[in-house]
Every structure is written in C-alpha cells, then in structure tokens.
CSV table of C-alpha atoms in Angstrom, one decimal:
chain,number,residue,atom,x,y,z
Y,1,UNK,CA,0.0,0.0,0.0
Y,2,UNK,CA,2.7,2.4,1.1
Y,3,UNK,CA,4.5,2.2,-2.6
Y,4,UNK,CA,0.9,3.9,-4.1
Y,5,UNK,CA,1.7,7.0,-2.1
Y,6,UNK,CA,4.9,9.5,-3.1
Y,7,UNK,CA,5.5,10.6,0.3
Y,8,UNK,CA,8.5,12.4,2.0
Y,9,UNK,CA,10.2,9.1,3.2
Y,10,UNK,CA,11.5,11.6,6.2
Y,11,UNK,CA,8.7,12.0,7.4
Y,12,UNK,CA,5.3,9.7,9.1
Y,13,UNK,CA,2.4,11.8,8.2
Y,14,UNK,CA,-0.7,11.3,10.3
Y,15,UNK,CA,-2.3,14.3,8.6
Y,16,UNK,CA,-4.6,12.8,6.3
Y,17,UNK,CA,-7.6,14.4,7.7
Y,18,UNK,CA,-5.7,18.0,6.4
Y,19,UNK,CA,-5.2,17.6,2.6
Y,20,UNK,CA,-4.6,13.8,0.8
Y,21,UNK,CA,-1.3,12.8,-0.8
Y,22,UNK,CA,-2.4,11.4,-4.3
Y,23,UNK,CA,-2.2,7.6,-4.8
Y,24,UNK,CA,-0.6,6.9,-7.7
Y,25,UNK,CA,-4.3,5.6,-10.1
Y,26,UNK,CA,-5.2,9.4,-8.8
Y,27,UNK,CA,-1.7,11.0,-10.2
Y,28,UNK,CA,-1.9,9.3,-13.5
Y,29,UNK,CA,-5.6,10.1,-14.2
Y,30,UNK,CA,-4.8,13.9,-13.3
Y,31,UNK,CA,-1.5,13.6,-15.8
Y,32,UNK,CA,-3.4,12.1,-18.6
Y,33,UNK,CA,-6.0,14.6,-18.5
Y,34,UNK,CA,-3.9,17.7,-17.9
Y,35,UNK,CA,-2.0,16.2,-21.2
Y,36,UNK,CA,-5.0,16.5,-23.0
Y,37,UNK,CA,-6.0,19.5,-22.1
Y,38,UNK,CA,-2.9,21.4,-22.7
Y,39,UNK,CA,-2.3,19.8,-26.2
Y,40,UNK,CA,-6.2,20.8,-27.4
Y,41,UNK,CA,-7.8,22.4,-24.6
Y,42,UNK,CA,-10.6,23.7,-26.2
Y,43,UNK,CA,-11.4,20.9,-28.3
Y,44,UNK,CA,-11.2,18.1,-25.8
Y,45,UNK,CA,-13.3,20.6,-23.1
Y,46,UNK,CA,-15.6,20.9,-25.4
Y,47,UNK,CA,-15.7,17.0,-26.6
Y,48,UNK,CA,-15.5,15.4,-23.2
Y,49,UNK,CA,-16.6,17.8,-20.2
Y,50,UNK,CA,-20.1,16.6,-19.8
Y,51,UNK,CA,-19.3,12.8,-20.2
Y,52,UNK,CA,-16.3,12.9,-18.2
Y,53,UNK,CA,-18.6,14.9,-15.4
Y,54,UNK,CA,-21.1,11.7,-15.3
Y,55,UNK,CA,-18.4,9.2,-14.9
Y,56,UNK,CA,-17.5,11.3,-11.5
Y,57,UNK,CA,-21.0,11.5,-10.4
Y,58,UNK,CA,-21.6,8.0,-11.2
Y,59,UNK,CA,-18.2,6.8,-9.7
Y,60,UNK,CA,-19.1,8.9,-6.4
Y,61,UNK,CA,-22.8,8.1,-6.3
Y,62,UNK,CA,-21.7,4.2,-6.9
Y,63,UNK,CA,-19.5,4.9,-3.4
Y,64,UNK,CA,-22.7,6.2,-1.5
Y,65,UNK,CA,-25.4,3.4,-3.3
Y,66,UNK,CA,-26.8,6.4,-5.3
Y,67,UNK,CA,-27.7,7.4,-8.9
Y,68,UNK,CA,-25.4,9.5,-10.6
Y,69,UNK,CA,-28.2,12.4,-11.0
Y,70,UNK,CA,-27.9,12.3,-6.8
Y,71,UNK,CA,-24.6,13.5,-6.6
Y,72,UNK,CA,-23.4,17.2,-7.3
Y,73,UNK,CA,-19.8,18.0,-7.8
Y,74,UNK,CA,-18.7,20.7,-6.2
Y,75,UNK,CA,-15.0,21.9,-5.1
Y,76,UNK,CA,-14.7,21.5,-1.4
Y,77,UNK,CA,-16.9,20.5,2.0
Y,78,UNK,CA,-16.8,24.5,2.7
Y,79,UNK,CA,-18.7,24.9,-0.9
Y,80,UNK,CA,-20.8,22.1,0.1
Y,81,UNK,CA,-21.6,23.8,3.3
Y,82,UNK,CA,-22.6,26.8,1.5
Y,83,UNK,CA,-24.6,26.0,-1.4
Y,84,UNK,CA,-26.9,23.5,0.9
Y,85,UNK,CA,-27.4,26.2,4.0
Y,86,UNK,CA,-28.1,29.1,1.5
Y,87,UNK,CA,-30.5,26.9,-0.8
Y,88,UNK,CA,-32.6,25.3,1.6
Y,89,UNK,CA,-36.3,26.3,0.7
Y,90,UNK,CA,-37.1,27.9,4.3
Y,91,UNK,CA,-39.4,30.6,5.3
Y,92,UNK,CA,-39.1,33.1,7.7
Y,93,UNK,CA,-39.0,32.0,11.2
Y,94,UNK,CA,-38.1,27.9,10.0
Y,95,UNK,CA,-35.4,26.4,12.4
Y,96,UNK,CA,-32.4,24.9,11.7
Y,97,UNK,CA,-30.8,22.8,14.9
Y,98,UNK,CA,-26.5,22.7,15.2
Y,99,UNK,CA,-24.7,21.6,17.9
Y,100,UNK,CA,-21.9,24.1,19.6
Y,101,UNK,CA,-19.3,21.4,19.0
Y,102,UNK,CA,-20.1,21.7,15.1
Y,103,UNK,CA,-17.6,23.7,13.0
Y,104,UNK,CA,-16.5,27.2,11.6
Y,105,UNK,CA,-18.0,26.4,8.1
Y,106,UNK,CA,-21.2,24.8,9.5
Y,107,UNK,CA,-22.1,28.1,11.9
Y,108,UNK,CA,-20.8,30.6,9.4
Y,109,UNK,CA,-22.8,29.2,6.5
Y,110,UNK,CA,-25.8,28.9,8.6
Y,111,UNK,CA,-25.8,32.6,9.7
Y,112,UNK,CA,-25.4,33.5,6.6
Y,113,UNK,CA,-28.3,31.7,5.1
Y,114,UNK,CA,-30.2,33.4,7.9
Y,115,UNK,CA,-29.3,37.0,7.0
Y,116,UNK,CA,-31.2,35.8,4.0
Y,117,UNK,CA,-34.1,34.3,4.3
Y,118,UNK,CA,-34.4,35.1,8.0
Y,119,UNK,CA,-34.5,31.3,9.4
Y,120,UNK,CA,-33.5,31.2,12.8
Y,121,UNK,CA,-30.3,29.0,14.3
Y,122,UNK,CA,-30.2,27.0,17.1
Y,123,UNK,CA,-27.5,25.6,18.5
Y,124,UNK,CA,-27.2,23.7,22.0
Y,125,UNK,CA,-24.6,21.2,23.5
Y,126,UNK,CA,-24.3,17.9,22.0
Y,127,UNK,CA,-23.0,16.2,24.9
Y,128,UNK,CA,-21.4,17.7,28.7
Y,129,UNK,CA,-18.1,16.2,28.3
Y,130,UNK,CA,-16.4,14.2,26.0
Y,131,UNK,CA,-15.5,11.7,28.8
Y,132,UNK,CA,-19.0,10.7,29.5
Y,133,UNK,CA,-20.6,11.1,25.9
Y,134,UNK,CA,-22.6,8.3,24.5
Y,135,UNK,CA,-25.5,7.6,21.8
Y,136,UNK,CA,-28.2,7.8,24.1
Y,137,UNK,CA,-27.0,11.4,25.7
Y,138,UNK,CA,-26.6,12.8,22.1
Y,139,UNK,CA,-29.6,11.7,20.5
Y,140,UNK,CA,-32.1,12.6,23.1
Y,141,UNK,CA,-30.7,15.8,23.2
Y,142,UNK,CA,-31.5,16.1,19.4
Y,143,UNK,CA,-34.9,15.3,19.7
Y,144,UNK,CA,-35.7,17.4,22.5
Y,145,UNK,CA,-34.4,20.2,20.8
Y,146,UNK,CA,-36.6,20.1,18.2
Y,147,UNK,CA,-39.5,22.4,17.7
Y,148,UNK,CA,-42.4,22.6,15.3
Y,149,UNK,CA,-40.7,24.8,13.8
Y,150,UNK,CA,-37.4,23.2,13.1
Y,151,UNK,CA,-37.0,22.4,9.2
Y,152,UNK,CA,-33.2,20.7,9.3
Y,153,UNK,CA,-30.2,19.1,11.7
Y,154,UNK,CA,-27.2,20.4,10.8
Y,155,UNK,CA,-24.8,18.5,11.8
Y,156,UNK,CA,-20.9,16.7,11.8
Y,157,UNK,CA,-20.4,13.2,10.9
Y,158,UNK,CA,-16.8,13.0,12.7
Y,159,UNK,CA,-15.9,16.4,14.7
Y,160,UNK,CA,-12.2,17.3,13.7
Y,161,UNK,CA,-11.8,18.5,17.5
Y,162,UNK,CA,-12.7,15.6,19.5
Y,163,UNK,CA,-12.7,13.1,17.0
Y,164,UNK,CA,-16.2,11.8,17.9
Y,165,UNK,CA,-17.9,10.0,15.6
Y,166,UNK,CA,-21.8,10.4,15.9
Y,167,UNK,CA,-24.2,7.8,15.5
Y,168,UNK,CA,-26.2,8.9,12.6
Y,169,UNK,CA,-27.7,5.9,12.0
Y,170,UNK,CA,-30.0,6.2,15.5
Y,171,UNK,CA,-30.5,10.1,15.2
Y,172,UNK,CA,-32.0,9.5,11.5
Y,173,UNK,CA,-33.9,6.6,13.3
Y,174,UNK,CA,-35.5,9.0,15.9
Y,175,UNK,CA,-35.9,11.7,13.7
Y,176,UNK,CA,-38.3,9.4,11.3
Y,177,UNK,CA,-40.6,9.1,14.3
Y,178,UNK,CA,-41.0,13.0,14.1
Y,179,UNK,CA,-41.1,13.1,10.6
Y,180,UNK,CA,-43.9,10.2,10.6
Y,181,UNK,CA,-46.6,12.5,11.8
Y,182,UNK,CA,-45.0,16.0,9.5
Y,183,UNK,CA,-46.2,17.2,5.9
Y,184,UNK,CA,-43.0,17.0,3.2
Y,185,UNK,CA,-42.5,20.5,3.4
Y,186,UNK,CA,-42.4,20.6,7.6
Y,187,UNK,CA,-40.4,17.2,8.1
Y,188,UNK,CA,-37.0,17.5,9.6
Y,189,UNK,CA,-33.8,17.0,7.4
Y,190,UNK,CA,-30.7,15.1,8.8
Y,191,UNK,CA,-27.9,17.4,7.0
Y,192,UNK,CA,-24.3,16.2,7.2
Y,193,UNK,CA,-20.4,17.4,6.7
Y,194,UNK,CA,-19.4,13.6,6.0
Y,195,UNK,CA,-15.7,14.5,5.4
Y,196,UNK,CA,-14.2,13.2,7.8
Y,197,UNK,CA,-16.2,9.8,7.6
Y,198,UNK,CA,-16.2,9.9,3.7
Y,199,UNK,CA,-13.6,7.5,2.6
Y,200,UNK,CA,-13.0,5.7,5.5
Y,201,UNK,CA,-16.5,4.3,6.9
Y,202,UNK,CA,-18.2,1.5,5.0
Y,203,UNK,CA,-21.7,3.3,4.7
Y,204,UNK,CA,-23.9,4.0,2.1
Y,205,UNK,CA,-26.0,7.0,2.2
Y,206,UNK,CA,-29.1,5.2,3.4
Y,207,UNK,CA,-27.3,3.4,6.0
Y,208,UNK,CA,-26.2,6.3,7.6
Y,209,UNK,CA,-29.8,7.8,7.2
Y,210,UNK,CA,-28.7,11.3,5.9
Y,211,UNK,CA,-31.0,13.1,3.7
Y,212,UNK,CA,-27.9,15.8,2.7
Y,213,UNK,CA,-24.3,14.7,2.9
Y,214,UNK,CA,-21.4,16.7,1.4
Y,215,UNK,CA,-17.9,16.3,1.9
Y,216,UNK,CA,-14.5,17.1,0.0
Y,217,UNK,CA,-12.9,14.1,-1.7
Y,218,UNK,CA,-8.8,15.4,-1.3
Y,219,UNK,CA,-8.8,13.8,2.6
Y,220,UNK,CA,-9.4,10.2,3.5
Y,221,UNK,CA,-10.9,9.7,-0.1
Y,222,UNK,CA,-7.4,10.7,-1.4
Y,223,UNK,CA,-9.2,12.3,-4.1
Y,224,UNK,CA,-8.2,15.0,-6.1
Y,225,UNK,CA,-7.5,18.1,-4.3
Y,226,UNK,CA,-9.8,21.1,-4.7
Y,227,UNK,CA,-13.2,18.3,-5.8
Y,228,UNK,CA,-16.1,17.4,-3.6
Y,229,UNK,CA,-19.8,16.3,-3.4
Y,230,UNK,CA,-23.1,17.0,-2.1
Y,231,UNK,CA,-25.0,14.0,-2.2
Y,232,UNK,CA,-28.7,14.0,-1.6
Y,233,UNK,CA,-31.9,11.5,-1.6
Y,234,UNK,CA,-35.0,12.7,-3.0
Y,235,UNK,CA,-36.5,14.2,0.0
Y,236,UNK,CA,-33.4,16.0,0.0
Y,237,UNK,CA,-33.1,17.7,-3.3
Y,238,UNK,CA,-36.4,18.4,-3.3
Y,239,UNK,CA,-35.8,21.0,-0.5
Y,240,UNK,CA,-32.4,22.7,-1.9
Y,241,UNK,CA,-32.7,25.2,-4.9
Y,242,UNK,CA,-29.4,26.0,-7.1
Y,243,UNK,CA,-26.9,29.1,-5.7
Y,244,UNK,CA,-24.7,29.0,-8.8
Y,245,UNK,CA,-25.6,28.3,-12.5
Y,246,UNK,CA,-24.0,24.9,-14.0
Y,247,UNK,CA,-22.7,24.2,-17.3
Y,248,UNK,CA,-23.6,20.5,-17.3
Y,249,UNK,CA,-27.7,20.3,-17.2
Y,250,UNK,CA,-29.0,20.7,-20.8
Y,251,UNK,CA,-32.6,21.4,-19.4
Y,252,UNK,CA,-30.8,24.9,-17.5
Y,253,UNK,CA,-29.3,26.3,-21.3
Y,254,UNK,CA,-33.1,24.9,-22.7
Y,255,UNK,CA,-34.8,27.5,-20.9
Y,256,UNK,CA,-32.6,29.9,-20.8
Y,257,UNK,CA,-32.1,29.7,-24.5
Y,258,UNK,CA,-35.6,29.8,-24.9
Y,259,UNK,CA,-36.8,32.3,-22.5
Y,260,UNK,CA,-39.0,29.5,-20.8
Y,261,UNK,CA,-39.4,28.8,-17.2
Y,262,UNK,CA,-36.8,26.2,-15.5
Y,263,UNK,CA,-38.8,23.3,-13.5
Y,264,UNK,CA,-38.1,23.6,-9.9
Y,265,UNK,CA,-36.7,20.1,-9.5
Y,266,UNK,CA,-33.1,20.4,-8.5
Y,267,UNK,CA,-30.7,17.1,-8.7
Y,268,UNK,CA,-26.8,16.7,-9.2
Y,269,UNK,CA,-26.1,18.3,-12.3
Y,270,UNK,CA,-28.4,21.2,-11.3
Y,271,UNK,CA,-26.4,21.5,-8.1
Y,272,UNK,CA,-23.1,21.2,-9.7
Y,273,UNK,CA,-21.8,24.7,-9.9
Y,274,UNK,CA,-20.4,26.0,-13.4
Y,275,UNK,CA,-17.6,28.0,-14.1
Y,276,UNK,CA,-14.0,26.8,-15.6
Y,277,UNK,CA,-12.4,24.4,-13.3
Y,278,UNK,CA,-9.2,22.1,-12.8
Y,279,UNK,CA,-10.7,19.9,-14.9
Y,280,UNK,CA,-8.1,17.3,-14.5
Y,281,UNK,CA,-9.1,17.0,-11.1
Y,282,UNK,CA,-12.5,17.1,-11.5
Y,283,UNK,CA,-12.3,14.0,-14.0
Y,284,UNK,CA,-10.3,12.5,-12.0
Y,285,UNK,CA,-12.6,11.4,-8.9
Y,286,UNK,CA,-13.5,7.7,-10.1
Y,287,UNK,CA,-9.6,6.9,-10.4
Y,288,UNK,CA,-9.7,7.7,-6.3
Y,289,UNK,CA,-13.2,5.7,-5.7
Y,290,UNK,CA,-12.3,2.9,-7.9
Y,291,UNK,CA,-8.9,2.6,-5.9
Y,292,UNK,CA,-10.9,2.1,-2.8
Y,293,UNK,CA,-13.1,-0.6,-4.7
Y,294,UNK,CA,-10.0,-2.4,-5.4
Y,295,UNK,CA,-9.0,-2.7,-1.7
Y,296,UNK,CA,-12.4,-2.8,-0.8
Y,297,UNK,CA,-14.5,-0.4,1.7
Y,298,UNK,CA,-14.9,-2.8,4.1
Y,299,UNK,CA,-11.3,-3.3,4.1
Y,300,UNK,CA,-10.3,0.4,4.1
Y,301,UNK,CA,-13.0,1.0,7.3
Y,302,UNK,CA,-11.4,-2.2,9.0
Y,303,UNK,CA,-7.8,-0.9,8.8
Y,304,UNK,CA,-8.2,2.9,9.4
Y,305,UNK,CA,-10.4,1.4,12.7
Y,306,UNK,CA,-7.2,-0.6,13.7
Y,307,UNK,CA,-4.5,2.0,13.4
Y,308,UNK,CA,-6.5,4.4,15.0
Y,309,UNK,CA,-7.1,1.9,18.0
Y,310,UNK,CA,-3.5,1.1,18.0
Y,311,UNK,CA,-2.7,4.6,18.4
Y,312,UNK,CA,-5.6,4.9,21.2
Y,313,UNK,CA,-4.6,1.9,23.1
Y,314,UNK,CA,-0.7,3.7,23.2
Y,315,UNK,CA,-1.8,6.8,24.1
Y,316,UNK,CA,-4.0,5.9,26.9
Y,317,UNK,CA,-1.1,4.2,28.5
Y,318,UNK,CA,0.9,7.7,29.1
Y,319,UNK,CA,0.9,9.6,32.1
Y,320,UNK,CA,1.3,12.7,30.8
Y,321,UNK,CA,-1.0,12.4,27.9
Y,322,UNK,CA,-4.9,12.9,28.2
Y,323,UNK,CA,-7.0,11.1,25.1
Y,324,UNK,CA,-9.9,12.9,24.2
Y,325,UNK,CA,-11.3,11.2,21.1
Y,326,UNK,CA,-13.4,8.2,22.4
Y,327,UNK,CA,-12.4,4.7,22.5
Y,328,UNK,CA,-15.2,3.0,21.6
Y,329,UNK,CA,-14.7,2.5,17.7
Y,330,UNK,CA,-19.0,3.1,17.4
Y,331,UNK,CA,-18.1,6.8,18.8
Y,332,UNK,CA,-14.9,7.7,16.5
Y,333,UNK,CA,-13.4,7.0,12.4
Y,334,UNK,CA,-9.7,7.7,12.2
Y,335,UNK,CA,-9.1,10.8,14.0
Y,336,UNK,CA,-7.0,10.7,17.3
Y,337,UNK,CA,-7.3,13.9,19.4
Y,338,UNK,CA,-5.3,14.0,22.5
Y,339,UNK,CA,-3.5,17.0,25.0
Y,340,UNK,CA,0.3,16.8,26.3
Y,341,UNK,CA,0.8,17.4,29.6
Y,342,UNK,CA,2.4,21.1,29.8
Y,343,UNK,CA,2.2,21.6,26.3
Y,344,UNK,CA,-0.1,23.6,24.5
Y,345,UNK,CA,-1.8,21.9,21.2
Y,346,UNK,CA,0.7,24.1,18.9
Y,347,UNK,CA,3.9,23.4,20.8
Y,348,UNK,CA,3.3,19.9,21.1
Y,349,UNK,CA,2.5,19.3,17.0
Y,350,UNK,CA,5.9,21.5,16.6
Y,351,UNK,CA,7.5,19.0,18.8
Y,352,UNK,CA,6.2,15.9,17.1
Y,353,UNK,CA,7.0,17.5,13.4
Y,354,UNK,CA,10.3,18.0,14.6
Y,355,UNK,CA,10.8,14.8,15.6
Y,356,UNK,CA,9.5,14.0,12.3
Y,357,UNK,CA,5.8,13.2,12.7
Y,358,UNK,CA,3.6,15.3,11.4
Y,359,UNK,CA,0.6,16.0,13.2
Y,360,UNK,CA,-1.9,18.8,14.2
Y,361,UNK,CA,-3.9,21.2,16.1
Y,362,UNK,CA,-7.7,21.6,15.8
Y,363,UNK,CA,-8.6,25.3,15.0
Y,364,UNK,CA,-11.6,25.6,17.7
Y,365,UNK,CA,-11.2,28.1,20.7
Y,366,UNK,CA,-10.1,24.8,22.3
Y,367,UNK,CA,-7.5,23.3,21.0
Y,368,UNK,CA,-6.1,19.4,20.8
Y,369,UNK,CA,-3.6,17.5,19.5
Y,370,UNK,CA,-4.5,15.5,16.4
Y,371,UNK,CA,-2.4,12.2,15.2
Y,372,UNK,CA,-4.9,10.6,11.8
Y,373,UNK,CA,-3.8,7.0,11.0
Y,374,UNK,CA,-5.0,6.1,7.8
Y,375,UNK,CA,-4.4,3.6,4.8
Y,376,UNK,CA,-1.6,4.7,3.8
Y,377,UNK,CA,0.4,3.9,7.6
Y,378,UNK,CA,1.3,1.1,9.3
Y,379,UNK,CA,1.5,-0.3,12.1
Y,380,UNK,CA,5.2,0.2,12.7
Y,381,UNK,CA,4.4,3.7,11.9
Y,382,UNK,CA,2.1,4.0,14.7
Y,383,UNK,CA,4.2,2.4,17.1
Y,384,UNK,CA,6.9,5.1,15.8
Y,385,UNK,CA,4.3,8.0,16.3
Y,386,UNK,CA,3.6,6.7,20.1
Y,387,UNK,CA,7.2,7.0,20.7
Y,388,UNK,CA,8.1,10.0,19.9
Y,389,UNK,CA,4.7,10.8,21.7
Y,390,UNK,CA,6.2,9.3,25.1
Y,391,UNK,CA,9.7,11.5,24.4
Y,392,UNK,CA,7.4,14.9,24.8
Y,393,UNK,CA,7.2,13.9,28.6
Y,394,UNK,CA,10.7,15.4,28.7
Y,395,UNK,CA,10.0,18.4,26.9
C-alpha cells in the first residue's frame, strides 16, 4: 500500500484528515488529463466535459449506493456547506438545529443563510463532556431540541476537534418518528459534513440515514485536491434550490435559450456549480473511488479502525497524555485527538513535526492534538508515532 503514495520518506504523516497525498491511479488520471487538455484544450473541453462529469458522479454516487443524477460536484466540503445552507427552501421563522461542538463552516454558512431568508439558528450542547458522551446522551438531546418549527439538523459526521464520531444511523432513526406525523415540506432534514467519515466508513448513504451529505474528496478519499460532493436522496433535493448556474444540465441552457421557465426540481447536475475548473481534477474522482473498490470499503474501514485503536490503546497508556477522542470504535473513524501534559496543542505538534511526525492542532477556541492514521500507515508507523509521543514527557 505504502508504494501507491509518493510521500516524504522523512517523514510519518498522520495528517490525512488535512489535505490527501495522491495515490498513484489518482496522479496518473490527473497527468493524462492535464496532457490532454494542454495539447487541445478547447477541443477536448468541449468534446469530453459533460461525459467525463457523469463518470465522477456516477463513480461517487456508486460509493454512496446512489444514482449519478444524486450527486453534485462541487470543489470542497466549505462549498458544500454553502450552497446546501443558502439553498434550503425555508421561510421566515423555519429552524435549523446545530450543535456548539459543530464547525467554523457549518455556523458561518448557517448565519449567513439566515441573513437571507431570515430562518432562525439553534445551537445547543451535544453532549457535557467528552469523557461521559454516549448515543443515548446525544440523540435525546437532538430530539428534545426540536421544535415545530425546526426544518433541518445540521450536523458533523466525525468532529475534527474531539474526534467523535456520531451515531447517525439512530439520530436519522428517531428523527423518522418526528417526521412520521410531518407534511413533506415541515419534516426535519438530517444534514451532514461527512468528510471526515467519507472514505474511511463502510456506509452507504441510506445506511447512515442522511438526507444531505457533502464532503470534499482530497482527505481520507485521497481524491483529487480542490473536488467534492453534495449528495442528496430525494427528500433531499427536493428541499435545496441551485446558488450557482452549471454548465452541465441541458434542461438549464433549454430554458434559458428559450426564455422559458426552469422546473423547480433540483438534482446533481443542477447543483453542480459552473464555471471553468481544474478539470483534470475534476475528471479525476473515479480513479480515487475505484482505488478504494479495489481494496475494498470494508477493508479500508477495517484498517483505518485498527490504526486508529492502535494509536488509542498507546496513548491511553501515558501519564502525561490525556486522550480525548473516544475509544469506543461506534463513537470515533480515524481521528485521534489528545493534550500533552504542559504543552499547549501548537507546541506539542511542533515538537512531534520535529521529531519527524507530522501531526496537528484543531482550530476551535479549544484546542487538541491530532495524530490521523489512515491507509496509507502502518503499524510500525504508529508504534513510531507513540514513541516520539512518550519522548514529549521530557520536553
């Protein structure tokens, strides 16, 4: 596995939740296509966008056990974040639920949207303490929060502070009992940032029981860097309207060509913002989900679950280390989250990176120490990682 990956041999990066390091089907898709493009860039745009678009919604929406037409490209979870929040079809006064652990993209696209169209945001604590969290805690609180009002979740598959992993399976379980006695319009959607699940959980989107799911593809997918997806059953799309005009859905240039009205029903192509792109890239997205056919999903899920436990199991052995990120494997993916003793979250990941493992600090107002095993480590790695770990006692 390691020889698919050009990585600084200097070096154990654990970083993988940051940005991806190509594998090599990925590098020679992009190189072919750039080729292309620079000997007849016009010609072969013009020849090729549209089909070679469909083979990366199909490849992505074959990942998730969806139709190609229910998967949008876009270029990043932070687009993602801010096309869905700023096209839900809400009214004045609808609710949209977060949680105060969720992220900087999730809250800021969400007060934007309500600038707009003057929904209101909720957020309230997911759990008390990281220590004590469990399904049961953060699912009741969910449904208590809700309101007759309240028109959407919003919420994070994996939180990139803590590492938690929630159980979105059982929320989208408890919120169908909600939904059973709601009009269309009025039931409450289960929206998710999947990217730091996406790639290394073996889900579909039905088994995880979101309605919206966007994520980038250049982290644990190992996807091209600067491509993404919003992903969406049809309870979903039916709620979200277009932000930006595409290139890619005929029946968009129809009507515009012909002065005539556009039908309100939005899908993946709809969704999939226009513009001129790294192409390259963007054709390049089944070369990444066909490489983790090949290994198999299962497979991938199985070995980023026993790194990351390996690294857990280390960690929770040090005296002068606190683990944050849960050991149960049903409450966390492949992010490790932990604090050094008399080091703050930035000193520490200096320390690590200069003893050659690269790490990192969560950007929230409370910081942590993050160490991401993922398919392209091993287990020797690990054990390197949690020994330069046990050397910051002395620091």
């Amino acid at each position: 596995m390691k020889a698919q990956f050009e990585t600084a041999p200097d070096q154990i990066n654990m970083s993988a939740m940051l940005i991806t390091t190509h594998p090599l089907p990925v590098r020679k898709a992009i190189d072919q296509f750039r080729r292309e493009l620079d000997w007849r860039p016009v010609t072969y745009l013009e020849d090729n966008n549209r089909r070679l678009q469909s083979y990366s919604r199909a490849a992505a929406g074959r990942y998730l056990g969806l139709e190609s037409n229910q998967v949008a490209l876009i270029d990043s979870t932070t687009m993602g974040a801010g096309l869905i929040y700023s096209g839900l079809k809400l009214l004045p006064g609808d609710e949209i639920i977060t949680t105060n652990q969720d992220y900087y993209i999730t809250h800021e696209s969400l007060r934007r949207a309500a600038l707009r169209n003057g929904s209101v945001v909720r957020r309230i604590h997911l759990f008390d303490s990281i220590e004590t969290v469990s399904e049961p805690q953060m699912v009741g609180r969910l449904m208590m929060a809700i309101t007759p009002r309240t028109r959407a979740l919003a919420l994070t598959w994996v939180h990139s502070s803590t590492g938690l992993k929630l159980p979105l399976p059982a929320i989208a379980a408890a919120l169908a009992q909600v939904n059973a006695t709601r009009q269309p319009m009025e039931q409450v959607l289960l929206i998710v940032d999947g990217v730091h699940g996406f790639g290394n959980q073996d889900v579909t989107l039905a088994s995880l029981g979101a309605d919206i799911f966007f994520a980038g593809c250049h982290k644990w997918l190992f996807g091209p860097r600067g491509t993404g997806i919003i992903a969406a059953n049809a309870r979903g799309w039916q709620r979200l309207r277009p932000i930006i005009p595409t290139y890619v859905d005929s029946a968009a240039w129809t009507a515009w060509i012909n002065n005539a009205p556009l039908l309100e029903d939005t899908d993946g192509p709809l969704m999939s913002p226009g513009g001129f792109k790294a192409f390259e890239h963007l054709w390049s997205i089944p070369a990444a989900i066909e490489f983790h056919e090949k290994i198999g999903k299962a497979q991938v899920a199985a070995r980023t679950a026993e790194l990351a436990n390996q690294l857990k199991a280390g960690l929770a052995l040090m005296p002068h280390v606190r683990l944050v990120t849960p050991r149960d494997p049903r409450l966390s993916a492949g992010i490790v989250s932990f604090d050094v003793q008399g080091l703050s979250a930035d000193s520490a990941v200096a320390a690590l990176r200069r003893r050659r493992v690269v790490a990192s600090a969560a950007p929230y107002a409370i910081q942590h120490v993050r160490l991401t095993p993922s398919i392209m480590n091993s287990p020797a790695e690990v054990d390197q990682a949690l020994m330069e770990v046990r050397g910051l006692a002395s620091v």
